């Protein structure tokens, strides 16, 4: 999704802005641009369709010089990805703005501004903001005040960075519904939609809150004002994930690096959260025990891959904790007339913590009488974290590949900790708790063993690259893993894939099975194994080629059209986590063979901050 970088520095900012944009590339975008204020207060702009490299080429041909500038990667929502629609947008030659989010009342505002003589040159909603800001600046002659007046007229979501040639040593930023951070340097200040963009210049950040307006100016301290216009002292946080996440570390793609990080990621998600025989409820916050002890059921809301993690948790919460759970995609939940029984906990899952639908669902839920809200999230300081009663950080470190991998496994670990915590308060058998705790400790080792199958999985993937469709099957808590496997294959290889609970096959999808339809299945050794085997026979009898990832103890022979890959045995409670890995690797290798853009698949964005 769109990305913002801004800098007020003691040096030329072109390089800082360009590097910031490169670091935001993973979010997905289709054009990029930059505006820099020169020391003689002229506003110069470059924009280009396509990758940041295209903008860089244009800057090579005509560099921008100046110590104040803003830059942007745009993911098209209003108007096609053209140079005219790319940000920064200007009003005349004086003011430039970059914007993330969507302005819902842009048509009304545009009509009003046109009637006042402003001329529009793009199809974007953002250009409305540029002219509104210019109008307010003409009235107030003060950029901070102009931003305050203008944002009061906007409906929708925004993160903004604005510069004006009449105040050439400052930038004003504002946020509501879209993230924006201030990078605090030494005598310099920066703005970005994601701290990753600024790590080469600072590791100290202020996470702006909803409605905040900020002024960064050369030689002056950062000034933050809340929605009511009151000056606020916001704390400065040191970024603790290190900068290693922004490099591929010798891997061909971020996605492959992130898949291989999963043993450490699982260990980090568990660190300090287990006692000898139990999960520590306090990991969810000091209020957790008081809230959890009232919980009789759980509503889980998320999108995409995070939603799939929620679906696994439903099986776990019901089977191990004896607690009913309902799981729903956020874009449906938020518009539904939801009935909330007494004692219901509201849980959101999100890698980014900024997904617009999930955030809106949380805000909607706050008015619905839940006993509390819990966010399981990977980004500290994100909106979801700040607005929830309880939080559990997944500790996966920044995920750069658009397709979520390590964030998913860390969410599953967090959800197992939730299951054990709620289970403990709901009378879950103590020795079963201890067994699962022990199994969690050995999980990183089992994951490392599965990663050792990478070469064999790469060989299997050769059977896919030419296919147009694939079916994924699973049963019980592995049905969501099949859904996740199909989503991964779709999004990075563009092969159409569907997932079904294996028992549903004969109710329709079996009609699709022939020798051109690869069928991928996960077969842990659980109570549904024999039933799954019968379903696989049904596929084989119709000529479908089977790719089965099975527990090492499962009796299932390799044969013509039946490929079996053995996984180490784990406690069945944790098998969904382990069986995720081969499906991630399979999609990855199929995509590499097809030559797609693995880390930035077409049309997708890392952080979906618009509805
Ligand atoms: C798929 C993927 C998306 C996200 C979804 C929710 O690989 O990454 O489906 O899972 O957009 O994002 P978060 O978890 O940030 O709320």
Short mmCIF file of N, CA and C in Angstrom, two decimals, residues 511-592:
data_model
loop_
_atom_site.label_atom_id
_atom_site.label_comp_id
_atom_site.label_asym_id
_atom_site.label_seq_id
_atom_site.Cartn_x
_atom_site.Cartn_y
_atom_site.Cartn_z
N UNK A 511 -15.58 -33.13 -9.19
CA UNK A 511 -15.83 -33.01 -10.64
C UNK A 511 -14.65 -32.35 -11.35
N UNK A 512 -13.85 -31.57 -10.61
CA UNK A 512 -12.71 -30.87 -11.24
C UNK A 512 -11.49 -31.77 -11.39
N UNK A 513 -11.50 -32.91 -10.71
CA UNK A 513 -10.26 -33.69 -10.63
C UNK A 513 -10.02 -34.51 -11.88
N UNK A 514 -8.88 -34.28 -12.51
CA UNK A 514 -8.40 -35.14 -13.59
C UNK A 514 -6.87 -35.05 -13.58
N UNK A 515 -6.21 -35.56 -14.59
CA UNK A 515 -4.74 -35.63 -14.52
C UNK A 515 -4.10 -34.24 -14.55
N UNK A 516 -4.89 -33.21 -14.90
CA UNK A 516 -4.34 -31.84 -14.94
C UNK A 516 -4.50 -31.10 -13.62
N UNK A 517 -5.12 -31.79 -12.65
CA UNK A 517 -5.40 -31.09 -11.39
C UNK A 517 -4.54 -31.66 -10.26
N UNK A 518 -3.44 -30.99 -9.90
CA UNK A 518 -2.68 -31.47 -8.75
C UNK A 518 -3.50 -31.28 -7.47
N UNK A 519 -3.42 -32.26 -6.59
CA UNK A 519 -4.16 -32.18 -5.32
C UNK A 519 -3.14 -32.30 -4.19
N UNK A 520 -3.10 -31.27 -3.37
CA UNK A 520 -2.10 -31.23 -2.29
C UNK A 520 -2.83 -31.45 -0.97
N UNK A 521 -2.27 -32.33 -0.15
CA UNK A 521 -2.94 -32.60 1.11
C UNK A 521 -1.95 -32.68 2.25
N UNK A 522 -2.39 -32.27 3.44
CA UNK A 522 -1.57 -32.45 4.63
C UNK A 522 -2.19 -33.57 5.45
N UNK A 523 -1.34 -34.51 5.89
CA UNK A 523 -1.85 -35.71 6.56
C UNK A 523 -1.09 -36.00 7.85
N UNK A 524 -1.34 -35.19 8.89
CA UNK A 524 -0.72 -35.53 10.17
C UNK A 524 -1.37 -36.79 10.73
N UNK A 525 -0.71 -37.39 11.69
CA UNK A 525 -1.28 -38.62 12.25
C UNK A 525 -2.27 -38.25 13.35
N UNK A 526 -3.49 -37.92 12.98
CA UNK A 526 -4.49 -37.56 13.99
C UNK A 526 -5.73 -38.43 13.80
N UNK A 527 -6.77 -38.09 14.57
CA UNK A 527 -7.95 -38.97 14.58
C UNK A 527 -8.68 -38.99 13.24
N UNK A 528 -8.38 -38.05 12.34
CA UNK A 528 -9.09 -38.00 11.05
C UNK A 528 -8.28 -38.63 9.93
N UNK A 529 -7.13 -39.22 10.28
CA UNK A 529 -6.22 -39.72 9.24
C UNK A 529 -6.89 -40.74 8.33
N UNK A 530 -7.56 -41.73 8.91
CA UNK A 530 -8.13 -42.79 8.07
C UNK A 530 -9.18 -42.22 7.12
N UNK A 531 -9.94 -41.27 7.63
CA UNK A 531 -10.97 -40.64 6.77
C UNK A 531 -10.29 -39.87 5.64
N UNK A 532 -9.21 -39.18 5.98
CA UNK A 532 -8.49 -38.42 4.95
C UNK A 532 -7.95 -39.37 3.87
N UNK A 533 -7.42 -40.51 4.31
CA UNK A 533 -6.86 -41.46 3.34
C UNK A 533 -7.94 -41.90 2.34
N UNK A 534 -9.16 -42.13 2.82
CA UNK A 534 -10.24 -42.51 1.90
C UNK A 534 -10.50 -41.40 0.89
N UNK A 535 -10.46 -40.15 1.38
CA UNK A 535 -10.68 -39.03 0.47
C UNK A 535 -9.59 -38.98 -0.60
N UNK A 536 -8.35 -39.31 -0.21
CA UNK A 536 -7.25 -39.27 -1.17
C UNK A 536 -7.43 -40.39 -2.21
N UNK A 537 -7.95 -41.52 -1.77
CA UNK A 537 -8.23 -42.60 -2.73
C UNK A 537 -9.23 -42.13 -3.79
N UNK A 538 -10.20 -41.35 -3.33
CA UNK A 538 -11.22 -40.85 -4.28
C UNK A 538 -10.56 -39.99 -5.37
N UNK A 539 -9.56 -39.23 -4.95
CA UNK A 539 -8.84 -38.38 -5.93
C UNK A 539 -8.05 -39.26 -6.89
N UNK A 540 -7.33 -40.22 -6.32
CA UNK A 540 -6.46 -41.07 -7.15
C UNK A 540 -7.29 -41.85 -8.17
N UNK A 541 -8.48 -42.31 -7.73
CA UNK A 541 -9.34 -43.09 -8.62
C UNK A 541 -9.79 -42.28 -9.83
N UNK A 542 -9.74 -40.94 -9.70
CA UNK A 542 -10.14 -40.07 -10.85
C UNK A 542 -8.92 -39.56 -11.60
N UNK A 543 -7.75 -40.10 -11.33
CA UNK A 543 -6.55 -39.73 -12.09
C UNK A 543 -5.84 -38.50 -11.56
N UNK A 544 -6.30 -37.92 -10.45
CA UNK A 544 -5.64 -36.72 -9.89
C UNK A 544 -4.28 -37.07 -9.32
N UNK A 545 -3.30 -36.16 -9.54
CA UNK A 545 -1.96 -36.41 -9.01
C UNK A 545 -1.90 -35.88 -7.57
N UNK A 546 -1.46 -36.74 -6.66
CA UNK A 546 -1.49 -36.39 -5.24
C UNK A 546 -0.12 -35.98 -4.73
N UNK A 547 -0.10 -34.92 -3.93
CA UNK A 547 1.13 -34.49 -3.24
C UNK A 547 0.76 -34.44 -1.76
N UNK A 548 1.31 -35.40 -1.00
CA UNK A 548 0.86 -35.52 0.39
C UNK A 548 2.03 -35.24 1.33
N UNK A 549 1.79 -34.35 2.29
CA UNK A 549 2.77 -34.11 3.36
C UNK A 549 2.25 -34.84 4.58
N UNK A 550 2.98 -35.92 4.96
CA UNK A 550 2.42 -36.83 5.96
C UNK A 550 3.36 -37.02 7.13
N UNK A 551 2.77 -37.34 8.28
CA UNK A 551 3.56 -37.68 9.46
C UNK A 551 4.42 -38.91 9.14
N UNK A 552 5.62 -38.94 9.72
CA UNK A 552 6.55 -40.04 9.38
C UNK A 552 5.98 -41.41 9.70
N UNK A 553 5.00 -41.46 10.62
CA UNK A 553 4.46 -42.76 11.02
C UNK A 553 3.28 -43.20 10.15
N UNK A 554 2.83 -42.32 9.26
CA UNK A 554 1.62 -42.65 8.49
C UNK A 554 1.95 -43.66 7.40
N UNK A 555 1.12 -44.73 7.29
CA UNK A 555 1.37 -45.72 6.24
C UNK A 555 0.68 -45.25 4.96
N UNK A 556 1.49 -44.71 4.09
CA UNK A 556 0.97 -44.17 2.83
C UNK A 556 2.12 -44.32 1.84
N UNK A 557 1.93 -45.14 0.83
CA UNK A 557 3.07 -45.46 -0.03
C UNK A 557 3.15 -44.53 -1.22
N UNK A 558 4.38 -44.23 -1.62
CA UNK A 558 4.64 -43.54 -2.90
C UNK A 558 4.19 -44.47 -4.02
N UNK A 559 3.59 -43.95 -5.05
CA UNK A 559 3.19 -44.78 -6.19
C UNK A 559 3.09 -43.87 -7.39
N UNK A 560 2.80 -44.41 -8.52
CA UNK A 560 2.56 -43.62 -9.73
C UNK A 560 1.49 -42.57 -9.40
N UNK A 561 1.81 -41.31 -9.55
CA UNK A 561 0.82 -40.26 -9.29
C UNK A 561 0.60 -39.95 -7.82
N UNK A 562 1.38 -40.58 -6.92
CA UNK A 562 1.24 -40.27 -5.49
C UNK A 562 2.63 -39.92 -4.94
N UNK A 563 2.83 -38.65 -4.60
CA UNK A 563 4.11 -38.22 -4.03
C UNK A 563 3.90 -38.00 -2.54
N UNK A 564 4.77 -38.62 -1.74
CA UNK A 564 4.60 -38.47 -0.28
C UNK A 564 5.89 -37.90 0.30
N UNK A 565 5.75 -36.86 1.11
CA UNK A 565 6.93 -36.31 1.79
C UNK A 565 6.68 -36.42 3.30
N UNK A 566 7.66 -36.99 4.00
CA UNK A 566 7.47 -37.29 5.44
C UNK A 566 7.91 -36.13 6.33
N UNK A 567 7.09 -35.79 7.30
CA UNK A 567 7.44 -34.75 8.27
C UNK A 567 7.66 -35.39 9.63
N UNK A 568 8.52 -34.79 10.47
CA UNK A 568 8.73 -35.35 11.80
C UNK A 568 7.44 -35.34 12.60
N UNK A 569 7.34 -36.25 13.56
CA UNK A 569 6.14 -36.29 14.38
C UNK A 569 6.14 -35.15 15.41
N UNK A 570 5.02 -34.47 15.53
CA UNK A 570 4.86 -33.50 16.64
C UNK A 570 3.54 -33.79 17.32
N UNK A 571 3.41 -33.29 18.53
CA UNK A 571 2.12 -33.37 19.23
C UNK A 571 1.04 -32.87 18.27
N UNK A 572 -0.06 -33.61 18.19
CA UNK A 572 -1.06 -33.23 17.18
C UNK A 572 -1.60 -31.81 17.36
N UNK A 573 -1.54 -31.30 18.60
CA UNK A 573 -2.02 -29.93 18.82
C UNK A 573 -1.21 -28.92 17.99
N UNK A 574 0.07 -29.23 17.77
CA UNK A 574 0.93 -28.26 17.09
C UNK A 574 1.14 -28.57 15.61
N UNK A 575 0.56 -29.67 15.15
CA UNK A 575 0.78 -30.06 13.76
C UNK A 575 0.40 -28.96 12.76
N UNK A 576 -0.69 -28.20 12.99
CA UNK A 576 -1.01 -27.16 12.00
C UNK A 576 0.15 -26.18 11.78
N UNK A 577 0.92 -25.91 12.83
CA UNK A 577 2.04 -24.98 12.67
C UNK A 577 3.10 -25.62 11.77
N UNK A 578 3.43 -26.88 12.05
CA UNK A 578 4.49 -27.55 11.29
C UNK A 578 4.10 -27.75 9.82
N UNK A 579 2.84 -28.10 9.59
CA UNK A 579 2.42 -28.43 8.21
C UNK A 579 2.25 -27.19 7.34
N UNK A 580 2.31 -26.02 7.96
CA UNK A 580 2.26 -24.79 7.19
C UNK A 580 3.53 -24.64 6.33
N UNK A 581 4.65 -25.08 6.90
CA UNK A 581 5.94 -24.81 6.24
C UNK A 581 6.10 -25.41 4.86
N UNK A 582 5.80 -26.72 4.68
CA UNK A 582 6.00 -27.26 3.32
C UNK A 582 5.12 -26.57 2.29
N UNK A 583 3.94 -26.11 2.72
CA UNK A 583 3.06 -25.43 1.76
C UNK A 583 3.63 -24.06 1.39
N UNK A 584 4.25 -23.39 2.36
CA UNK A 584 4.91 -22.11 2.03
C UNK A 584 6.03 -22.34 1.02
N UNK A 585 6.84 -23.37 1.29
CA UNK A 585 7.98 -23.63 0.40
C UNK A 585 7.52 -24.05 -0.99
N UNK A 586 6.45 -24.84 -1.03
CA UNK A 586 5.93 -25.29 -2.33
C UNK A 586 5.50 -24.09 -3.19
N UNK A 587 4.76 -23.17 -2.57
CA UNK A 587 4.32 -21.98 -3.31
C UNK A 587 5.51 -21.15 -3.74
N UNK A 588 6.46 -21.00 -2.82
CA UNK A 588 7.63 -20.19 -3.13
C UNK A 588 8.33 -20.74 -4.37
N UNK A 589 8.61 -22.03 -4.36
CA UNK A 589 9.38 -22.59 -5.49
C UNK A 589 8.57 -22.58 -6.79
N UNK A 590 7.26 -22.81 -6.67
CA UNK A 590 6.44 -22.74 -7.89
C UNK A 590 6.49 -21.33 -8.48
N UNK A 591 6.44 -20.33 -7.59
CA UNK A 591 6.47 -18.94 -8.06
C UNK A 591 7.82 -18.60 -8.70
N UNK A 592 8.90 -19.08 -8.08
CA UNK A 592 10.23 -18.81 -8.65
C UNK A 592 10.32 -19.43 -10.05
#
